[in-house]
Amino acid sequence: MEDNYLDDFDLSDDSYEDIELTYNVVYVKFSKYSKLYAYLIEESVEVGQMVWVKDKNEPLEVIKVAELKESELPVPFEKMKYATINRPFENHLLEILNNNKVLRRVEKRLEIIGREDIVEDLLVSINKKRMRNSILIGEAGCGKTTIVESFSDLIKSNYIVLAFNVGELISGTIYRGQLEEKLTKIFNDVLDFNIKNQMKIILFIDEFHMIISNAGCDSGVSIHDILKPYLTNNNLIVIGATTVNEYNKYVKKDVALMRRITPIFVNKLSDTAIVDILDNFSNHEVKRELLENILSETKNIPNTTNPDISLEILDRVLAKHEVLGCDINMKIINKEIFKLKECYECLQK
């Protein structure tokens, strides 16, 4: 017969009920003259160390450390808040955005339709062990930026996508070393964030060809020469976007750069997918027949691409309906299409 080890304990003994739990508590000041505020903390900490508390953008110095029983806490346990020695990623992100004005957070604007294969390729790319960078290649207006915006929403529980404005980066960097200093600061700040936080930043560089086609400033230092070493670091992820012509003209000629970044071609959408996008954009309030007519007519507008041009027409019609109360019909639609065609034809002359 096996021994029953529970026989060694008197389970009816209630003497353990008097044992009171203890908690590590730190005291901080919000300002030189403010009173001490107490927070629970799980990490080991000493007086003089800095801790982070919720809703504070700067770390606070620990004035006092104590181990208190629950009955000794300054407020009931359920109302006590926590401090941590780890900087919350929201504070860290805000600091990066404030210090690097060429970055902005990418946010979703439209639903992604008919691009499941592209999303899958991007997911595969960012989850690789090496060279996790990619570049979307497609005609202007085919929806490359929209793909990244929707992708950012899909992965928002683990990643933050920040748009990188190359034009704004270059502006003002007329003296030797300025461009390199601004650029390395951005990359180093992002690397520091990604190393220290479970949430990771992905940099989105639209008009990616500009990093090669524009030398940057009189210093002669080009952006892509600064970027290339960072692209081999697994803690930095970049998604670029450019047109087919610009890719062929500038990007693919740099073999060393292209070894570090995976090309993803963005095909033209099917007519059905484009109409679905228009239907979703109008909140399903415009007849599908009218949406199909918009697509059919916009195909004849020179130097434009769908779904971008169809969305522009639909957006104008919806705005006219909202402002003037006009019915949405083919007469209104054709009027907007004619005006846009006329504009593009004049620009071609």
Short mmCIF file of C-alpha atoms in Angstrom, two decimals:
data_model
loop_
_atom_site.label_atom_id
_atom_site.label_comp_id
_atom_site.label_asym_id
_atom_site.label_seq_id
_atom_site.Cartn_x
_atom_site.Cartn_y
_atom_site.Cartn_z
CA MET A 1 0.00 0.00 0.00
CA GLU A 2 1.41 3.40 -1.02
CA ASP A 3 2.17 5.99 1.64
CA ASN A 4 -0.23 8.91 1.77
CA TYR A 5 1.93 11.94 2.45
CA LEU A 6 -1.12 14.05 3.30
CA ASP A 7 -1.38 12.03 6.52
CA ASP A 8 1.54 14.08 7.87
CA PHE A 9 -0.55 17.28 7.78
CA ASP A 10 -3.55 18.27 9.84
CA LEU A 11 -5.77 19.75 7.17
CA SER A 12 -8.22 20.97 9.77
CA ASP A 13 -5.56 23.21 11.31
CA ASP A 14 -6.59 26.85 10.75
CA SER A 15 -3.45 28.42 12.25
CA TYR A 16 -2.30 29.50 8.75
CA GLU A 17 -5.22 31.91 8.47
CA ASP A 18 -3.35 34.42 10.62
CA ILE A 19 -0.42 34.68 8.21
CA GLU A 20 -0.54 38.07 6.42
CA LEU A 21 1.04 38.60 3.03
CA THR A 22 3.73 41.25 2.62
CA TYR A 23 4.32 43.50 -0.40
CA ASN A 24 7.28 45.47 -1.71
CA VAL A 25 6.40 49.16 -1.81
CA VAL A 26 8.32 52.11 -3.25
CA TYR A 27 7.73 55.76 -2.45
CA VAL A 28 8.31 58.47 -5.06
CA LYS A 29 7.71 62.21 -5.50
CA PHE A 30 6.09 63.73 -8.57
CA SER A 31 7.86 67.04 -7.96
CA LYS A 32 10.27 68.58 -5.48
CA TYR A 33 7.47 69.83 -3.23
CA SER A 34 4.91 67.06 -3.60
CA LYS A 35 4.16 64.47 -0.95
CA LEU A 36 5.33 60.88 -1.23
CA TYR A 37 3.26 58.49 -3.31
CA ALA A 38 3.38 54.75 -2.71
CA TYR A 39 3.38 52.05 -5.40
CA LEU A 40 3.61 48.29 -5.36
CA ILE A 41 6.62 46.88 -7.21
CA GLU A 42 7.60 43.34 -8.15
CA GLU A 43 11.25 43.98 -9.07
CA SER A 44 14.09 44.48 -6.61
CA VAL A 45 14.82 48.18 -6.27
CA GLU A 46 16.90 50.50 -4.10
CA VAL A 47 16.61 54.11 -2.97
CA GLY A 48 17.88 56.40 -5.72
CA GLN A 49 16.82 54.14 -8.58
CA MET A 50 14.34 55.36 -11.18
CA VAL A 51 10.94 53.75 -11.71
CA TRP A 52 8.07 54.31 -14.12
CA VAL A 53 4.45 54.79 -13.11
CA LYS A 54 1.35 54.99 -15.25
CA ASP A 55 0.51 58.30 -16.97
CA LYS A 56 3.97 59.76 -16.28
CA ASN A 57 6.23 60.49 -19.25
CA GLU A 58 9.39 60.63 -17.15
CA PRO A 59 10.85 58.15 -14.64
CA LEU A 60 10.63 59.03 -10.94
CA GLU A 61 13.28 58.61 -8.28
CA VAL A 62 12.68 56.12 -5.47
CA ILE A 63 12.76 57.99 -2.15
CA LYS A 64 11.95 55.10 0.15
CA VAL A 65 11.59 51.32 -0.06
CA ALA A 66 9.48 49.29 2.37
CA GLU A 67 8.10 45.81 2.89
CA LEU A 68 4.57 46.19 4.21
CA LYS A 69 1.84 43.86 5.34
CA GLU A 70 -1.50 44.27 3.63
CA SER A 71 -2.94 46.01 6.69
CA GLU A 72 -0.06 48.54 6.57
CA LEU A 73 -0.60 49.63 2.96
CA PRO A 74 -1.52 53.34 2.65
CA VAL A 75 -4.67 52.45 0.67
CA PRO A 76 -6.55 49.15 0.26
CA PHE A 77 -4.60 46.62 -1.81
CA GLU A 78 -7.07 46.61 -4.71
CA LYS A 79 -6.54 50.37 -5.14
CA MET A 80 -2.73 50.23 -5.07
CA LYS A 81 -1.02 50.83 -8.42
CA TYR A 82 2.24 49.35 -9.66
CA ALA A 83 5.59 50.92 -10.50
CA THR A 84 8.23 49.22 -12.63
CA ILE A 85 11.90 49.69 -13.46
CA ASN A 86 11.07 48.94 -17.11
CA ARG A 87 10.01 51.91 -19.18
CA PRO A 88 6.47 51.35 -20.58
CA PHE A 89 6.65 51.09 -24.35
CA GLU A 90 4.07 53.90 -24.76
CA ASN A 91 6.42 56.34 -23.02
CA HIS A 92 9.41 55.10 -24.98
CA LEU A 93 7.49 55.39 -28.27
CA LEU A 94 6.34 58.92 -27.46
CA GLU A 95 9.93 59.92 -26.78
CA ILE A 96 11.05 58.53 -30.16
CA LEU A 97 8.27 60.36 -32.03
CA ASN A 98 9.01 63.62 -30.21
CA ASN A 99 12.75 63.36 -30.92
CA ASN A 100 12.42 62.25 -34.55
CA LYS A 101 9.88 64.44 -36.33
CA VAL A 102 10.24 62.55 -39.62
CA LEU A 103 8.44 59.57 -38.07
CA ARG A 104 4.69 59.21 -37.63
CA ARG A 105 2.51 56.33 -36.53
CA VAL A 106 0.78 54.45 -39.37
CA GLU A 107 -2.93 53.96 -38.79
CA LYS A 108 -5.53 51.96 -40.69
CA ARG A 109 -7.87 53.92 -42.97
CA LEU A 110 -9.40 51.32 -45.28
CA GLU A 111 -10.22 47.62 -45.15
CA ILE A 112 -7.82 45.49 -47.16
CA ILE A 113 -9.55 43.49 -49.89
CA GLY A 114 -8.03 41.11 -52.42
CA ARG A 115 -4.52 41.37 -50.97
CA GLU A 116 -4.41 38.29 -48.74
CA ASP A 117 -1.35 36.96 -50.58
CA ILE A 118 0.59 40.19 -50.00
CA VAL A 119 -0.31 40.21 -46.31
CA GLU A 120 0.88 36.61 -46.05
CA ASP A 121 4.20 37.52 -47.69
CA LEU A 122 4.67 40.42 -45.26
CA LEU A 123 3.89 38.19 -42.27
CA VAL A 124 6.43 35.64 -43.47
CA SER A 125 9.03 38.35 -44.00
CA ILE A 126 8.80 39.93 -40.53
CA ASN A 127 8.92 36.50 -38.87
CA LYS A 128 12.11 35.34 -40.59
CA LYS A 129 15.28 34.90 -38.53
CA ARG A 130 17.38 37.04 -40.87
CA MET A 131 16.87 39.79 -43.45
CA ARG A 132 13.33 40.51 -42.26
CA ASN A 133 12.93 43.51 -44.59
CA SER A 134 10.70 43.72 -47.66
CA ILE A 135 9.72 46.15 -50.41
CA LEU A 136 6.31 46.41 -52.10
CA ILE A 137 6.59 47.04 -55.85
CA GLY A 138 3.57 48.12 -57.90
CA GLU A 139 2.10 50.85 -60.07
CA ALA A 140 1.27 54.18 -58.44
CA GLY A 141 -2.23 54.07 -56.97
CA CYS A 142 -2.46 50.26 -56.80
CA GLY A 143 -2.79 50.36 -52.99
CA LYS A 144 0.72 49.74 -51.60
CA THR A 145 0.32 52.25 -48.77
CA THR A 146 -3.18 50.96 -47.97
CA ILE A 147 -1.74 47.44 -47.69
CA VAL A 148 0.80 48.61 -45.11
CA GLU A 149 -1.83 50.60 -43.22
CA SER A 150 -4.12 47.57 -42.97
CA PHE A 151 -1.17 45.31 -42.19
CA SER A 152 -0.22 47.60 -39.29
CA ASP A 153 -3.68 47.08 -37.81
CA LEU A 154 -3.44 43.31 -38.25
CA ILE A 155 -0.17 43.07 -36.29
CA LYS A 156 -0.87 45.85 -33.76
CA SER A 157 -0.72 43.51 -30.75
CA ASN A 158 3.00 42.87 -31.38
CA TYR A 159 4.25 45.60 -33.70
CA ILE A 160 4.03 49.36 -34.21
CA VAL A 161 4.47 50.59 -37.78
CA LEU A 162 6.07 54.03 -38.12
CA ALA A 163 6.14 55.85 -41.46
CA PHE A 164 9.51 57.30 -42.41
CA ASN A 165 9.29 60.54 -44.44
CA VAL A 166 12.43 60.58 -46.62
CA GLY A 167 11.70 64.02 -48.10
CA GLU A 168 11.36 65.62 -44.68
CA LEU A 169 14.50 63.85 -43.52
CA ILE A 170 16.54 65.32 -46.35
CA SER A 171 15.21 68.88 -45.96
CA GLY A 172 17.52 71.12 -43.99
CA THR A 173 20.53 68.78 -44.13
CA ILE A 174 22.80 71.07 -46.15
CA TYR A 175 25.92 70.70 -44.02
CA ARG A 176 28.32 67.78 -43.87
CA GLY A 177 27.31 65.15 -41.34
CA GLN A 178 23.76 66.44 -40.67
CA LEU A 179 21.98 63.75 -42.70
CA GLU A 180 24.09 60.94 -41.27
CA GLU A 181 23.51 62.23 -37.73
CA LYS A 182 19.71 62.44 -38.16
CA LEU A 183 19.50 59.05 -39.82
CA THR A 184 21.69 57.13 -37.40
CA LYS A 185 19.76 58.63 -34.49
CA ILE A 186 16.48 57.33 -35.92
CA PHE A 187 17.85 53.84 -36.53
CA ASN A 188 19.59 53.67 -33.15
CA ASP A 189 16.47 54.87 -31.33
CA VAL A 190 14.38 52.21 -33.06
CA LEU A 191 16.97 49.51 -32.33
CA ASP A 192 17.06 50.53 -28.67
CA PHE A 193 13.26 50.34 -28.49
CA ASN A 194 13.09 46.93 -30.17
CA ILE A 195 15.78 45.48 -27.91
CA LYS A 196 14.16 46.73 -24.71
CA ASN A 197 10.48 46.07 -25.47
CA GLN A 198 8.40 43.06 -26.42
CA MET A 199 6.44 45.38 -28.71
CA LYS A 200 8.56 46.05 -31.82
CA ILE A 201 8.74 48.97 -34.26
CA ILE A 202 8.61 48.41 -38.03
CA LEU A 203 9.79 51.30 -40.23
CA PHE A 204 7.72 51.95 -43.36
CA ILE A 205 9.62 53.87 -46.07
CA ASP A 206 7.26 54.99 -48.84
CA GLU A 207 8.89 56.20 -52.08
CA PHE A 208 11.77 53.90 -51.18
CA HIS A 209 13.68 54.79 -54.35
CA MET A 210 14.36 58.24 -52.91
CA ILE A 211 16.95 56.78 -50.56
CA ILE A 212 19.02 55.93 -53.64
CA SER A 213 18.02 58.55 -56.21
CA ASN A 214 18.77 61.46 -53.88
CA ALA A 215 22.26 61.72 -52.44
CA GLY A 216 20.77 63.68 -49.56
CA CYS A 217 22.92 66.76 -49.15
CA ASP A 218 26.24 68.38 -50.03
CA SER A 219 28.04 66.00 -47.69
CA GLY A 220 27.85 63.31 -50.39
CA VAL A 221 26.58 60.75 -47.87
CA SER A 222 23.64 58.82 -49.36
CA ILE A 223 20.85 57.41 -47.24
CA HIS A 224 21.11 53.87 -48.56
CA ASP A 225 24.79 53.64 -47.62
CA ILE A 226 23.83 54.47 -44.04
CA LEU A 227 20.80 52.15 -44.14
CA LYS A 228 22.48 49.01 -45.50
CA PRO A 229 24.41 47.99 -42.36
CA TYR A 230 21.25 48.38 -40.24
CA LEU A 231 19.26 46.10 -42.57
CA THR A 232 21.41 43.14 -41.48
CA ASN A 233 20.38 43.68 -37.84
CA ASN A 234 17.47 41.39 -36.95
CA ASN A 235 16.19 43.98 -34.45
CA LEU A 236 15.41 46.44 -37.26
CA ILE A 237 12.57 45.69 -39.68
CA VAL A 238 11.91 47.86 -42.75
CA ILE A 239 9.04 47.74 -45.25
CA GLY A 240 9.56 49.84 -48.36
CA ALA A 241 7.24 50.76 -51.23
CA THR A 242 7.99 52.01 -54.73
CA THR A 243 6.75 51.84 -58.31
CA VAL A 244 7.95 49.33 -60.90
CA ASN A 245 9.74 52.04 -62.93
CA GLU A 246 11.52 53.51 -59.92
CA TYR A 247 12.48 50.06 -58.67
CA ASN A 248 14.04 49.15 -62.02
CA LYS A 249 15.70 52.53 -62.41
CA TYR A 250 17.23 52.86 -58.96
CA VAL A 251 16.70 50.11 -56.42
CA LYS A 252 17.54 46.84 -58.15
CA LYS A 253 20.88 48.22 -59.38
CA ASP A 254 22.17 48.22 -55.80
CA VAL A 255 22.89 44.51 -55.42
CA ALA A 256 24.16 44.85 -51.84
CA LEU A 257 20.96 46.60 -50.81
CA MET A 258 18.69 44.08 -52.51
CA ARG A 259 20.39 41.15 -50.75
CA ARG A 260 19.03 42.64 -47.54
CA ILE A 261 15.44 43.27 -48.62
CA THR A 262 12.81 40.93 -50.14
CA PRO A 263 10.85 42.23 -53.17
CA ILE A 264 7.07 41.65 -53.09
CA PHE A 265 5.23 42.45 -56.33
CA VAL A 266 1.77 44.01 -55.96
CA ASN A 267 -0.36 42.84 -58.90
CA LYS A 268 -3.35 44.72 -60.25
CA LEU A 269 -6.58 43.90 -58.45
CA SER A 270 -9.43 42.13 -60.19
CA ASP A 271 -12.47 44.21 -61.15
CA THR A 272 -14.53 42.35 -58.56
CA ALA A 273 -12.05 43.17 -55.78
CA ILE A 274 -11.98 46.86 -56.79
CA VAL A 275 -15.78 47.07 -56.72
CA ASP A 276 -15.73 45.38 -53.31
CA ILE A 277 -13.30 48.06 -52.11
CA LEU A 278 -15.59 50.81 -53.43
CA ASP A 279 -18.59 49.15 -51.82
CA ASN A 280 -16.81 49.00 -48.49
CA PHE A 281 -15.61 52.61 -48.81
CA SER A 282 -19.21 53.81 -49.34
CA ASN A 283 -20.43 51.82 -46.33
CA HIS A 284 -22.57 49.79 -48.77
CA GLU A 285 -24.78 52.83 -49.44
CA VAL A 286 -24.15 53.09 -53.20
CA LYS A 287 -25.68 50.65 -55.67
CA ARG A 288 -23.17 48.12 -56.94
CA GLU A 289 -24.19 48.88 -60.53
CA LEU A 290 -23.05 52.49 -60.06
CA LEU A 291 -19.75 51.34 -58.55
CA GLU A 292 -19.16 49.06 -61.52
CA ASN A 293 -19.81 52.00 -63.85
CA ILE A 294 -17.31 54.14 -61.93
CA LEU A 295 -14.65 51.48 -62.42
CA SER A 296 -15.48 51.03 -66.09
CA GLU A 297 -15.29 54.76 -66.85
CA THR A 298 -12.14 55.47 -64.82
CA LYS A 299 -10.17 52.90 -66.82
CA ASN A 300 -10.06 55.46 -69.65
CA ILE A 301 -8.47 58.23 -67.58
CA PRO A 302 -4.81 58.54 -68.65
CA ASN A 303 -1.90 58.11 -66.21
CA THR A 304 -4.08 56.77 -63.40
CA THR A 305 -4.37 53.43 -61.63
CA ASN A 306 -7.17 51.63 -59.86
CA PRO A 307 -8.42 51.41 -57.20
CA ASP A 308 -6.94 54.85 -56.46
CA ILE A 309 -8.70 56.77 -59.24
CA SER A 310 -12.08 55.05 -58.66
CA LEU A 311 -11.84 55.83 -54.95
CA GLU A 312 -11.13 59.48 -55.82
CA ILE A 313 -14.27 59.71 -57.99
CA LEU A 314 -16.42 57.94 -55.40
CA ASP A 315 -15.04 60.15 -52.63
CA ARG A 316 -15.93 63.29 -54.60
CA VAL A 317 -19.46 62.03 -55.29
CA LEU A 318 -20.02 61.10 -51.63
CA ALA A 319 -18.74 64.52 -50.55
CA LYS A 320 -21.09 66.27 -53.00
CA HIS A 321 -23.96 64.16 -51.67
CA GLU A 322 -23.04 65.12 -48.09
CA VAL A 323 -22.57 68.85 -48.76
CA LEU A 324 -25.22 69.55 -51.41
CA GLY A 325 -27.67 66.73 -50.80
CA CYS A 326 -27.37 65.54 -54.41
CA ASP A 327 -28.65 62.09 -55.29
CA ILE A 328 -25.91 59.63 -56.19
CA ASN A 329 -26.58 58.73 -59.82
CA MET A 330 -24.70 58.33 -63.10
CA LYS A 331 -25.24 61.97 -64.03
CA ILE A 332 -23.32 63.15 -60.94
CA ILE A 333 -20.71 60.42 -61.37
CA ASN A 334 -20.10 61.19 -65.06
CA LYS A 335 -19.75 64.89 -64.30
CA GLU A 336 -16.94 64.21 -61.80
CA ILE A 337 -15.26 61.74 -64.15
CA PHE A 338 -15.38 64.27 -67.03
CA LYS A 339 -13.80 67.00 -64.89
CA LEU A 340 -11.01 64.67 -63.80
CA LYS A 341 -10.38 63.41 -67.35
CA GLU A 342 -10.24 66.99 -68.61
CA CYS A 343 -7.72 67.88 -65.92
CA TYR A 344 -5.40 64.96 -66.72
CA GLU A 345 -5.63 65.58 -70.48
CA CYS A 346 -4.66 69.24 -69.99
CA LEU A 347 -1.66 68.20 -67.92
CA GLN A 348 -0.50 65.89 -70.74
CA LYS A 349 -0.33 68.73 -73.29
#
